[in-house]
């Protein structure tokens, strides 16, 4: 089932998410719904807060980028209880980011190029690894959602001021996008 994506201003996007256990109700169906929602929205990552759930669950599909980045061919992964436990600040990269919860807003964000993450897969097998490159950027973006952050929190105050009217428009339901959304109730 395609779920609505929560738009900037929804309180769940600013709530720190909780770890879950293997007996979380209907987890397999929720993961399936998240994959379907991600495909429908033509995104590459989706965090549970973006569909109204304050749990530490993320799906990432980099396969759409495989033509330009062949290393990501068939890359689809579920991340449960994901935490970034270490940042390698020795090298950073800047790149434009967008977000399904912030339609039509894109800003350049600087992030560490390499991170250490701990997470469990959908079989609740634990993982602890260093990740770098584009996947590290996507993980940081998506895992930020789990910690009540959005990419606009990582831009300069000047840039934030320049997009203030766009953010206000989102909270007022004045936006267009090609996927199902849940705007802030007025």
Backbone as ProteinMPNN parsed JSONL, in Angstrom:
{"seq_chain_A": "XXXXXXXXXXXXXXXXXXXXXXXXXXXXXXXXXXXXXXXXXXXXXXXXXXXXXXXXXXXXXXXXXXXXXXXXXXXXXXXXXXXXXXXXXXXXXXXXXXXXXXXXXXXXXXXXXXXXXXXXXXXXXXXXXXXXXXXXXXXXXXXXXXXXXXXXXXXXXXXXXXXXXXXXXXXXXXXXXXXXXXXXXX", "coords_chain_A": {"N_chain_A": [[0.836, -1.17, 0.0], [0.541, 2.186, -0.853], [1.722, 4.754, 1.074], [0.938, 7.955, 2.576], [3.267, 10.653, 2.384], [4.653, 12.459, 4.967], [4.67, 15.929, 5.309], [6.902, 18.722, 5.728], [6.611, 20.355, 8.819], [4.884, 18.689, 10.048], [4.484, 17.272, 13.236], [5.676, 14.72, 13.882], [7.99, 14.598, 12.396], [9.804, 15.971, 13.841], [10.354, 14.559, 16.079], [12.259, 12.434, 18.115], [13.057, 9.204, 17.115], [12.165, 5.859, 18.193], [13.892, 2.819, 19.088], [13.04, -0.444, 17.856], [11.611, -3.753, 18.384], [11.816, -7.185, 17.255], [9.239, -8.098, 17.346], [7.589, -6.028, 16.594], [4.461, -4.722, 15.674], [3.095, -5.946, 12.658], [5.433, -5.573, 11.098], [6.755, -6.594, 8.764], [4.853, -6.066, 6.768], [4.746, -3.271, 6.978], [7.354, -2.591, 6.138], [7.215, -3.51, 3.498], [5.217, -1.764, 2.549], [6.6, 0.621, 2.809], [8.628, 0.289, 0.885], [7.031, 0.264, -1.413], [5.906, 2.825, -1.285], [8.202, 4.392, -1.472], [9.076, 3.747, -4.081], [6.892, 4.726, -5.562], [7.118, 7.454, -5.099], [9.442, 8.023, -6.308], [11.834, 8.277, -4.927], [15.007, 7.799, -3.181], [15.467, 7.105, -0.638], [13.748, 6.476, 2.433], [12.468, 7.304, 5.527], [10.931, 6.09, 8.52], [9.632, 8.182, 10.126], [8.786, 9.856, 8.094], [6.529, 8.726, 7.137], [4.871, 8.951, 9.191], [5.52, 7.418, 11.444], [7.178, 7.055, 14.493], [9.578, 5.48, 14.676], [12.721, 3.675, 14.484], [13.389, 3.041, 11.539], [14.378, 2.555, 8.246], [14.385, 2.625, 4.694], [16.447, 2.12, 1.905], [17.096, 2.611, -1.474], [19.278, 2.421, -3.915], [19.438, 1.617, -6.48], [18.196, 3.043, -8.667], [20.196, 4.824, -9.336], [22.147, 3.441, -10.604], [22.998, 3.561, -13.274], [24.693, 5.789, -13.48], [26.256, 5.325, -11.257], [27.553, 2.498, -11.036], [28.261, 0.796, -8.937], [26.139, 0.705, -7.239], [24.182, -0.9, -8.28], [21.334, -2.842, -8.005], [21.209, -2.274, -5.277], [19.486, -2.395, -2.42], [18.289, -1.841, 0.738], [17.2, -2.521, 4.059], [17.116, -0.77, 7.065], [17.131, -1.152, 10.427], [16.712, 0.173, 13.66], [18.877, 1.908, 13.36], [21.918, 3.624, 13.947], [24.221, 6.266, 13.86], [27.401, 5.954, 14.897], [29.892, 7.004, 14.836], [31.67, 9.648, 13.318], [33.808, 10.315, 10.653], [35.557, 12.985, 10.465], [37.634, 13.876, 8.926], [37.446, 14.189, 6.191], [35.194, 15.93, 4.194], [32.238, 16.279, 2.175], [30.393, 18.253, -0.152], [27.138, 18.522, -1.349], [24.148, 18.81, -3.304], [21.034, 18.39, -1.765], [17.783, 16.961, -1.508], [14.433, 16.339, -0.337], [11.77, 14.121, 0.28], [9.894, 14.998, 2.095], [10.11, 17.67, 1.92], [9.104, 19.023, -0.534], [10.297, 20.314, -3.633], [12.38, 21.781, -2.56], [15.782, 22.278, -2.516], [19.064, 22.126, -1.393], [22.53, 22.844, -0.874], [24.488, 20.696, 1.049], [26.908, 20.059, 3.509], [28.672, 17.249, 4.504], [30.257, 14.652, 6.523], [32.427, 12.423, 4.757], [32.657, 9.822, 5.441], [31.336, 7.397, 7.633], [30.571, 5.599, 10.668], [28.321, 3.046, 11.211], [25.749, 1.446, 13.087], [23.371, -1.1, 12.985], [20.404, -3.111, 12.494], [19.359, -5.696, 10.283], [16.434, -6.683, 8.329], [16.014, -9.189, 9.325], [16.816, -8.975, 11.851], [19.508, -9.215, 12.303], [22.576, -8.116, 13.555], [24.638, -5.343, 12.487], [27.718, -3.66, 12.039], [29.496, -1.214, 10.711], [31.829, 0.646, 8.656], [31.002, 3.174, 6.431], [31.2, 4.757, 3.275], [31.317, 7.425, 0.807], [28.671, 7.997, -1.572], [26.591, 6.472, -0.451], [27.049, 6.839, 2.287], [26.335, 9.534, 2.534], [23.572, 9.416, 1.892], [22.678, 7.727, 3.948], [23.247, 9.363, 6.197], [21.485, 11.481, 5.707], [18.956, 10.15, 5.785], [19.059, 8.865, 8.323], [19.228, 11.09, 9.93], [16.554, 11.885, 9.99], [15.557, 10.071, 11.829], [16.546, 11.064, 14.133], [15.164, 13.361, 14.56], [15.893, 15.408, 12.841], [16.391, 17.433, 9.875], [17.544, 17.958, 6.501], [17.637, 20.693, 6.088], [18.351, 21.717, 8.499], [21.026, 21.652, 8.483], [22.076, 23.571, 6.907], [23.37, 26.879, 6.187], [22.559, 29.697, 8.32], [21.887, 31.922, 6.759], [21.142, 30.795, 4.257], [18.977, 29.362, 5.169], [17.279, 31.405, 5.942], [16.755, 32.46, 3.429], [15.109, 30.531, 2.304], [12.903, 30.6, 3.824], [10.253, 31.481, 3.193], [9.435, 29.491, 1.434], [9.411, 27.284, 3.135], [7.395, 28.073, 4.897], [5.246, 28.064, 3.138], [5.028, 25.302, 2.696], [4.128, 24.427, 5.218], [1.653, 25.497, 5.157], [0.365, 24.048, 3.311], [0.724, 24.73, 0.686], [1.954, 23.606, -1.984], [3.24, 21.537, -4.629], [3.422, 18.218, -5.717], [4.233, 15.009, -7.121], [3.342, 12.787, -5.693], [1.624, 10.97, -3.083], [0.692, 12.795, -0.218], [0.8, 13.99, 3.21], [-0.205, 16.774, 4.418], [0.31, 19.468, 6.836], [-2.225, 19.894, 9.212], [-4.518, 22.523, 9.167]], "CA_chain_A": [[0.0, 0.0, 0.0], [1.277, 3.441, -0.894], [1.4, 5.573, 2.239], [1.214, 9.379, 2.363], [4.516, 11.158, 2.95], [4.41, 13.603, 5.837], [5.334, 17.135, 4.83], [7.506, 19.637, 6.702], [5.649, 20.967, 9.734], [4.251, 17.604, 10.798], [5.243, 17.073, 14.477], [6.444, 13.473, 13.927], [9.293, 14.828, 11.759], [10.67, 16.61, 14.837], [10.346, 13.705, 17.256], [13.303, 11.411, 18.054], [12.455, 7.883, 16.933], [12.49, 4.808, 19.155], [14.273, 1.5, 18.597], [11.946, -1.413, 17.883], [11.992, -5.158, 18.536], [11.37, -8.047, 16.155], [7.797, -8.331, 17.417], [6.852, -4.81, 16.264], [3.266, -5.147, 14.934], [3.021, -5.874, 11.195], [6.682, -4.99, 10.595], [7.012, -6.996, 7.372], [3.929, -5.308, 5.912], [5.187, -1.882, 7.001], [8.529, -2.5, 5.268], [6.705, -3.643, 2.133], [4.53, -0.506, 2.236], [7.62, 1.666, 2.649], [9.239, 0.082, -0.435], [6.06, 0.687, -2.424], [5.803, 4.278, -1.181], [9.45, 4.944, -2.003], [9.051, 3.598, -5.54], [5.88, 5.629, -6.1], [7.577, 8.844, -4.978], [10.701, 8.111, -7.057], [12.917, 8.649, -4.03], [16.031, 6.769, -2.974], [15.467, 6.761, 0.775], [12.537, 6.835, 3.162], [12.543, 7.003, 6.956], [9.602, 5.897, 9.104], [8.943, 9.421, 10.48], [8.205, 10.462, 6.891], [5.205, 8.128, 6.928], [4.126, 9.143, 10.431], [5.896, 6.479, 12.511], [8.378, 7.509, 15.216], [10.417, 4.307, 14.937], [13.997, 3.711, 13.772], [13.27, 2.181, 10.377], [14.71, 3.266, 7.009], [14.657, 1.831, 3.496], [17.27, 2.838, 0.921], [17.189, 1.946, -2.78], [20.168, 3.194, -4.787], [19.418, 1.037, -7.823], [17.915, 4.032, -9.713], [21.42, 5.575, -9.66], [23.128, 2.473, -11.103], [23.56, 3.932, -14.578], [25.82, 6.697, -13.212], [27.055, 4.746, -10.177], [27.317, 1.063, -11.173], [28.474, 0.087, -7.674], [24.876, 0.626, -6.511], [23.224, -1.744, -9.007], [20.586, -3.767, -7.136], [21.367, -1.953, -3.854], [18.256, -2.136, -1.649], [18.573, -2.292, 2.098], [16.366, -2.093, 5.183], [17.913, -0.452, 8.26], [16.309, -1.102, 11.633], [17.465, 0.639, 14.836], [20.143, 2.447, 12.849], [22.558, 4.724, 14.675], [25.575, 6.64, 13.46], [28.145, 5.934, 16.153], [31.151, 7.734, 14.673], [31.856, 10.412, 12.084], [35.189, 10.603, 10.281], [35.498, 14.388, 10.05], [38.852, 14.244, 8.198], [37.087, 14.578, 4.826], [33.776, 16.215, 4.02], [31.8, 16.553, 0.807], [29.201, 19.087, -0.267], [26.301, 18.114, -2.468], [22.771, 19.247, -3.189], [20.109, 17.389, -1.248], [16.362, 17.236, -1.49], [13.762, 15.446, 0.6], [10.366, 13.912, -0.051], [9.094, 15.778, 3.041], [10.332, 19.083, 1.593], [9.041, 19.075, -1.995], [10.799, 21.467, -4.403], [13.473, 22.482, -1.876], [17.086, 21.634, -2.686], [20.137, 22.962, -0.862], [23.831, 22.196, -0.746], [24.747, 20.291, 2.426], [28.233, 19.483, 3.73], [28.613, 16.125, 5.446], [31.44, 13.791, 6.508], [32.418, 11.463, 3.65], [32.76, 8.461, 5.975], [30.671, 7.255, 8.932], [30.429, 4.237, 11.199], [26.919, 2.842, 11.552], [25.299, 0.187, 13.675], [21.977, -1.302, 12.628], [20.021, -4.504, 12.274], [18.619, -5.86, 9.034], [15.049, -7.075, 8.59], [16.037, -10.445, 10.091], [17.348, -8.543, 13.137], [20.929, -9.535, 12.409], [23.285, -6.848, 13.791], [25.716, -4.915, 11.592], [28.543, -2.542, 12.512], [30.395, -1.027, 9.575], [32.192, 1.956, 8.146], [30.403, 3.397, 5.121], [31.683, 6.008, 2.688], [30.787, 7.782, -0.501], [27.293, 8.452, -1.7], [25.756, 5.763, 0.516], [27.216, 7.509, 3.583], [25.512, 10.754, 2.486], [22.154, 9.039, 1.962], [22.428, 7.24, 5.308], [23.201, 10.495, 7.115], [20.24, 12.198, 5.447], [17.82, 9.366, 6.278], [19.182, 8.635, 9.76], [18.881, 12.36, 10.571], [15.103, 11.862, 10.254], [15.33, 9.279, 13.039], [16.979, 11.898, 15.257], [14.348, 14.581, 14.519], [16.585, 16.449, 12.061], [16.176, 17.452, 8.433], [18.738, 18.533, 5.865], [17.635, 22.151, 6.208], [19.004, 22.051, 9.769], [22.472, 21.588, 8.246], [22.488, 24.643, 5.998], [23.722, 28.111, 6.904], [21.411, 30.536, 8.71], [21.528, 32.782, 5.631], [20.385, 29.966, 3.305], [17.703, 29.026, 5.827], [16.454, 32.62, 5.843], [16.359, 32.621, 2.032], [14.041, 29.578, 1.946], [11.861, 30.706, 4.856], [8.91, 31.579, 2.6], [9.11, 28.168, 0.886], [9.075, 26.433, 4.278], [6.082, 28.511, 5.371], [4.264, 27.57, 2.163], [4.827, 23.872, 2.961], [3.303, 24.259, 6.426], [0.298, 25.956, 4.824], [-0.199, 23.161, 2.296], [0.888, 25.316, -0.653], [3.043, 22.943, -2.702], [2.811, 20.525, -5.594], [4.342, 17.122, -5.969], [3.564, 13.932, -7.824], [3.098, 11.622, -4.843], [0.637, 11.118, -2.017], [1.284, 13.456, 0.944], [-0.041, 14.35, 4.357], [0.217, 18.114, 4.857], [-0.031, 19.887, 8.192], [-3.627, 20.32, 9.324], [-4.655, 23.918, 9.581]], "C_chain_A": [[0.894, 1.252, 0.0], [0.782, 4.325, 0.246], [1.653, 7.043, 1.92], [2.523, 9.78, 3.049], [4.214, 12.436, 3.72], [5.294, 14.772, 5.405], [5.831, 17.985, 5.998], [6.417, 20.348, 7.512], [4.895, 19.925, 10.53], [5.096, 17.314, 12.047], [6.114, 15.816, 14.51], [7.838, 13.638, 13.3], [10.291, 15.473, 12.716], [10.673, 15.849, 16.158], [11.429, 12.638, 17.088], [12.636, 10.041, 18.041], [12.987, 6.866, 17.932], [12.962, 3.545, 18.444], [13.06, 0.581, 18.696], [12.501, -2.822, 18.078], [11.386, -5.946, 17.376], [9.863, -8.297, 16.185], [6.973, -7.062, 17.174], [5.665, -5.2, 15.368], [3.355, -4.902, 13.422], [4.27, -5.27, 10.545], [6.934, -5.345, 9.131], [6.111, -6.238, 6.401], [4.33, -3.839, 5.849], [6.385, -1.684, 6.079], [8.099, -2.589, 3.801], [6.016, -2.354, 1.68], [5.537, 0.624, 2.028], [8.319, 1.521, 1.294], [8.317, 0.589, -1.533], [5.93, 2.217, -2.45], [7.038, 4.948, -1.769], [9.466, 4.873, -3.524], [8.07, 4.579, -6.171], [6.347, 7.078, -6.11], [8.874, 9.104, -5.742], [11.849, 8.648, -6.207], [13.948, 7.545, -3.952], [16.125, 6.358, -1.508], [14.19, 7.241, 1.437], [12.69, 6.375, 4.604], [11.128, 6.941, 7.526], [8.925, 7.197, 9.549], [8.267, 10.099, 9.278], [6.87, 9.833, 6.506], [4.43, 8.121, 8.25], [4.455, 8.204, 11.566], [7.184, 6.949, 13.182], [9.211, 6.309, 15.666], [11.663, 4.372, 14.051], [13.989, 2.66, 12.65], [13.477, 3.021, 9.123], [14.837, 2.247, 5.884], [15.435, 2.717, 2.514], [17.381, 1.984, -0.334], [18.03, 2.824, -3.699], [20.205, 2.645, -6.213], [19.08, 2.06, -8.913], [19.158, 4.837, -10.147], [22.457, 4.712, -10.37], [23.74, 2.844, -12.446], [24.778, 4.835, -14.405], [26.764, 6.156, -12.148], [26.835, 3.237, -10.173], [27.51, 0.262, -9.887], [27.178, -0.072, -6.876], [23.801, -0.172, -7.26], [22.638, -2.767, -8.028], [20.773, -3.489, -5.643], [20.021, -1.55, -3.27], [18.486, -2.681, -0.257], [17.579, -1.702, 3.084], [17.297, -1.881, 6.371], [16.956, -0.303, 9.438], [17.214, -0.72, 12.81], [18.843, 1.176, 14.454], [20.614, 3.637, 13.684], [23.921, 4.993, 14.052], [26.364, 6.772, 14.749], [29.466, 6.682, 16.056], [31.167, 8.426, 13.317], [33.348, 10.582, 11.855], [35.19, 12.002, 9.67], [36.706, 14.809, 9.208], [38.577, 14.652, 6.756], [35.582, 14.795, 4.766], [33.489, 16.426, 2.534], [30.559, 17.419, 0.863], [28.437, 18.666, -1.511], [24.88, 18.602, -2.225], [21.903, 18.089, -2.709], [18.687, 17.899, -1.378], [15.73, 16.222, -0.558], [12.297, 15.335, 0.211], [9.44, 14.698, 0.875], [9.238, 17.278, 2.834], [10.273, 19.256, 0.079], [9.519, 20.41, -2.56], [11.87, 22.28, -3.673], [14.735, 21.65, -2.014], [18.148, 22.61, -2.21], [21.415, 22.151, -0.782], [24.119, 21.945, 0.736], [26.142, 19.67, 2.494], [28.125, 18.419, 4.812], [29.952, 15.39, 5.433], [31.312, 12.747, 5.392], [32.385, 10.017, 4.137], [32.157, 8.428, 7.377], [30.694, 5.789, 9.366], [28.999, 4.093, 11.694], [26.706, 1.474, 12.185], [23.805, 0.089, 13.394], [21.683, -2.787, 12.576], [19.257, -4.556, 10.955], [17.215, -6.367, 9.355], [14.922, -8.44, 9.25], [16.596, -10.239, 11.496], [18.763, -9.077, 13.393], [21.684, -8.225, 12.571], [24.409, -6.61, 12.774], [26.424, -3.725, 12.23], [29.587, -2.334, 11.43], [30.705, 0.439, 9.321], [31.633, 2.063, 6.734], [30.934, 4.719, 4.588], [31.013, 6.266, 1.355], [29.331, 8.199, -0.447], [26.363, 7.76, -0.699], [25.859, 6.411, 1.897], [26.379, 8.782, 3.641], [24.032, 10.407, 2.643], [21.805, 8.544, 3.364], [22.328, 8.412, 6.289], [21.899, 11.272, 6.948], [19.053, 11.45, 6.071], [17.88, 9.155, 7.792], [18.959, 9.92, 10.541], [17.391, 12.391, 10.901], [14.801, 11.119, 11.551], [15.688, 10.059, 14.301], [16.311, 13.27, 15.243], [15.02, 15.738, 13.789], [16.213, 16.319, 10.593], [17.364, 18.155, 7.796], [18.782, 20.049, 5.966], [18.24, 22.617, 7.53], [20.52, 22.126, 9.601], [22.946, 22.622, 7.235], [22.732, 25.911, 6.804], [22.46, 28.895, 7.281], [20.956, 31.451, 7.56], [20.687, 31.995, 4.616], [19.01, 29.632, 3.886], [16.746, 30.219, 5.741], [15.921, 32.787, 4.414], [15.25, 31.654, 1.608], [12.869, 29.633, 2.928], [10.453, 30.749, 4.263], [8.491, 30.242, 1.985], [8.703, 27.213, 2.009], [7.688, 26.784, 4.818], [4.995, 27.999, 4.44], [3.979, 26.082, 2.386], [3.912, 23.662, 4.155], [1.863, 24.685, 6.184], [-0.348, 25.103, 3.728], [-0.095, 23.699, 0.882], [2.137, 24.733, -1.314], [2.428, 21.984, -3.699], [3.871, 19.447, -5.664], [3.534, 15.955, -6.535], [3.324, 12.677, -7.005], [2.15, 11.99, -3.724], [1.308, 11.733, -0.783], [0.257, 13.665, 2.044], [0.464, 15.705, 4.847], [-0.186, 18.38, 6.302], [-1.489, 20.322, 8.195], [-3.665, 21.763, 9.803], [-5.884, 24.106, 10.428]], "O_chain_A": [[1.863, 1.347, 0.754], [-0.411, 4.606, 0.365], [2.497, 7.351, 1.079], [2.84, 9.311, 4.142], [3.603, 13.368, 3.197], [6.493, 14.619, 5.17], [5.267, 17.971, 7.092], [5.444, 20.866, 6.963], [4.326, 20.235, 11.576], [6.308, 17.127, 11.93], [7.19, 15.839, 15.107], [8.76, 12.897, 13.64], [11.488, 15.516, 12.432], [10.955, 16.413, 17.215], [11.513, 12.006, 16.035], [11.76, 9.758, 18.858], [14.099, 6.991, 18.446], [12.503, 3.229, 17.346], [12.167, 0.798, 19.516], [13.704, -3.052, 17.953], [10.557, -5.437, 16.622], [9.274, -8.665, 15.168], [5.789, -7.021, 17.509], [5.849, -5.936, 14.399], [3.652, -3.794, 12.975], [4.17, -4.543, 9.558], [7.291, -4.472, 8.341], [6.558, -5.818, 5.334], [4.264, -3.225, 4.784], [6.43, -0.716, 5.32], [8.575, -1.822, 2.965], [6.215, -1.908, 0.55], [5.342, 1.484, 1.168], [8.576, 2.522, 0.625], [8.758, 1.259, -2.467], [5.854, 2.821, -3.52], [6.933, 5.949, -2.479], [9.834, 5.845, -4.184], [8.373, 5.194, -7.193], [6.013, 7.839, -7.018], [9.349, 10.237, -5.819], [12.718, 9.371, -6.693], [13.797, 6.49, -4.569], [16.788, 5.375, -1.176], [13.622, 8.267, 1.063], [13.001, 5.214, 4.871], [10.235, 7.653, 7.068], [7.714, 7.315, 9.363], [7.29, 10.829, 9.441], [6.163, 10.353, 5.643], [3.459, 7.381, 8.407], [3.74, 8.185, 12.568], [8.175, 7.212, 12.501], [9.508, 6.138, 16.848], [11.667, 5.03, 13.011], [14.509, 1.554, 12.801], [12.844, 4.062, 8.949], [15.334, 1.141, 6.091], [15.122, 3.893, 2.324], [17.713, 0.8, -0.273], [17.558, 3.843, -4.201], [20.935, 3.165, -7.057], [19.632, 1.96, -10.009], [19.156, 5.457, -11.211], [23.537, 5.198, -10.704], [24.881, 2.478, -12.727], [25.781, 4.668, -15.1], [27.948, 6.494, -12.141], [26.022, 2.737, -9.396], [26.974, -0.84, -9.763], [27.113, -0.88, -5.949], [22.626, -0.113, -6.895], [23.369, -3.461, -7.322], [20.526, -4.372, -4.822], [19.486, -0.489, -3.592], [18.837, -3.849, -0.09], [17.169, -0.547, 2.967], [18.162, -2.712, 6.647], [16.084, 0.565, 9.439], [18.33, -1.222, 12.939], [19.836, 0.928, 15.137], [19.839, 4.514, 14.065], [24.677, 4.068, 13.755], [26.041, 7.603, 15.598], [30.094, 6.966, 17.076], [30.737, 7.867, 12.309], [34.077, 10.956, 12.774], [34.861, 12.175, 8.496], [36.803, 15.971, 8.814], [39.372, 15.375, 6.155], [34.799, 13.963, 5.224], [34.391, 16.715, 1.748], [29.768, 17.334, 1.803], [29.014, 18.48, -2.582], [24.462, 18.786, -1.082], [22.024, 16.961, -3.185], [18.43, 19.102, -1.359], [16.415, 15.339, -0.042], [11.66, 16.327, -0.144], [8.32, 15.032, 0.487], [8.565, 18.068, 3.497], [11.282, 19.599, -0.539], [9.196, 21.48, -2.043], [12.23, 23.365, -4.13], [14.756, 20.467, -1.674], [18.133, 23.784, -2.58], [21.386, 20.929, -0.641], [24.01, 22.847, 1.567], [26.511, 18.858, 1.647], [27.566, 18.65, 5.885], [30.703, 15.481, 4.461], [30.219, 12.252, 5.12], [32.123, 9.098, 3.361], [32.422, 9.301, 8.203], [30.817, 4.877, 8.549], [28.518, 4.902, 12.488], [27.382, 0.497, 11.864], [23.067, 1.063, 13.543], [22.592, -3.617, 12.608], [18.597, -3.593, 10.563], [16.846, -6.469, 10.525], [13.834, -8.813, 9.69], [16.82, -11.197, 12.236], [19.153, -9.348, 14.528], [21.457, -7.298, 11.795], [25.035, -7.547, 12.279], [25.796, -2.889, 12.88], [30.468, -3.174, 11.245], [29.959, 1.337, 9.71], [31.78, 1.139, 5.934], [31.102, 5.681, 5.337], [30.25, 5.445, 0.845], [28.831, 8.682, 0.569], [25.452, 8.389, -0.161], [24.857, 6.518, 2.603], [25.78, 9.084, 4.673], [23.324, 11.03, 3.433], [20.759, 8.898, 3.907], [21.421, 8.445, 7.121], [21.282, 11.673, 7.934], [18.249, 12.039, 6.794], [16.858, 9.257, 8.47], [18.543, 9.866, 11.698], [17.003, 12.868, 11.968], [13.891, 11.498, 12.288], [15.202, 9.759, 15.392], [16.818, 14.223, 15.835], [14.752, 16.904, 14.078], [15.786, 15.263, 10.127], [18.107, 18.866, 8.473], [19.865, 20.635, 5.933], [18.603, 23.786, 7.667], [21.218, 22.615, 10.489], [24.081, 22.561, 6.76], [22.344, 25.999, 7.969], [21.422, 28.765, 6.632], [19.763, 31.716, 7.416], [19.645, 32.473, 4.168], [18.009, 29.624, 3.17], [15.551, 30.052, 5.498], [14.779, 33.202, 4.215], [14.527, 31.931, 0.651], [11.957, 28.809, 2.865], [9.548, 30.105, 4.794], [7.309, 29.898, 2.014], [7.766, 26.429, 1.857], [6.904, 25.897, 5.155], [3.943, 27.55, 4.895], [2.833, 25.645, 2.28], [3.019, 22.816, 4.114], [0.959, 24.285, 6.917], [-1.455, 25.391, 3.273], [-0.749, 23.188, -0.027], [3.229, 25.293, -1.216], [1.243, 21.66, -3.621], [5.068, 19.732, -5.669], [2.307, 15.926, -6.437], [3.121, 11.603, -7.572], [1.906, 13.166, -3.451], [2.358, 11.263, -0.346], [-0.952, 13.538, 1.849], [1.438, 15.779, 5.597], [-0.93, 17.608, 6.906], [-1.936, 21.031, 7.293], [-2.942, 22.16, 10.717], [-6.165, 25.22, 10.87]]}, "name": "protein", "num_of_chains": 1, "seq": "XXXXXXXXXXXXXXXXXXXXXXXXXXXXXXXXXXXXXXXXXXXXXXXXXXXXXXXXXXXXXXXXXXXXXXXXXXXXXXXXXXXXXXXXXXXXXXXXXXXXXXXXXXXXXXXXXXXXXXXXXXXXXXXXXXXXXXXXXXXXXXXXXXXXXXXXXXXXXXXXXXXXXXXXXXXXXXXXXXXXXXXXXX"}
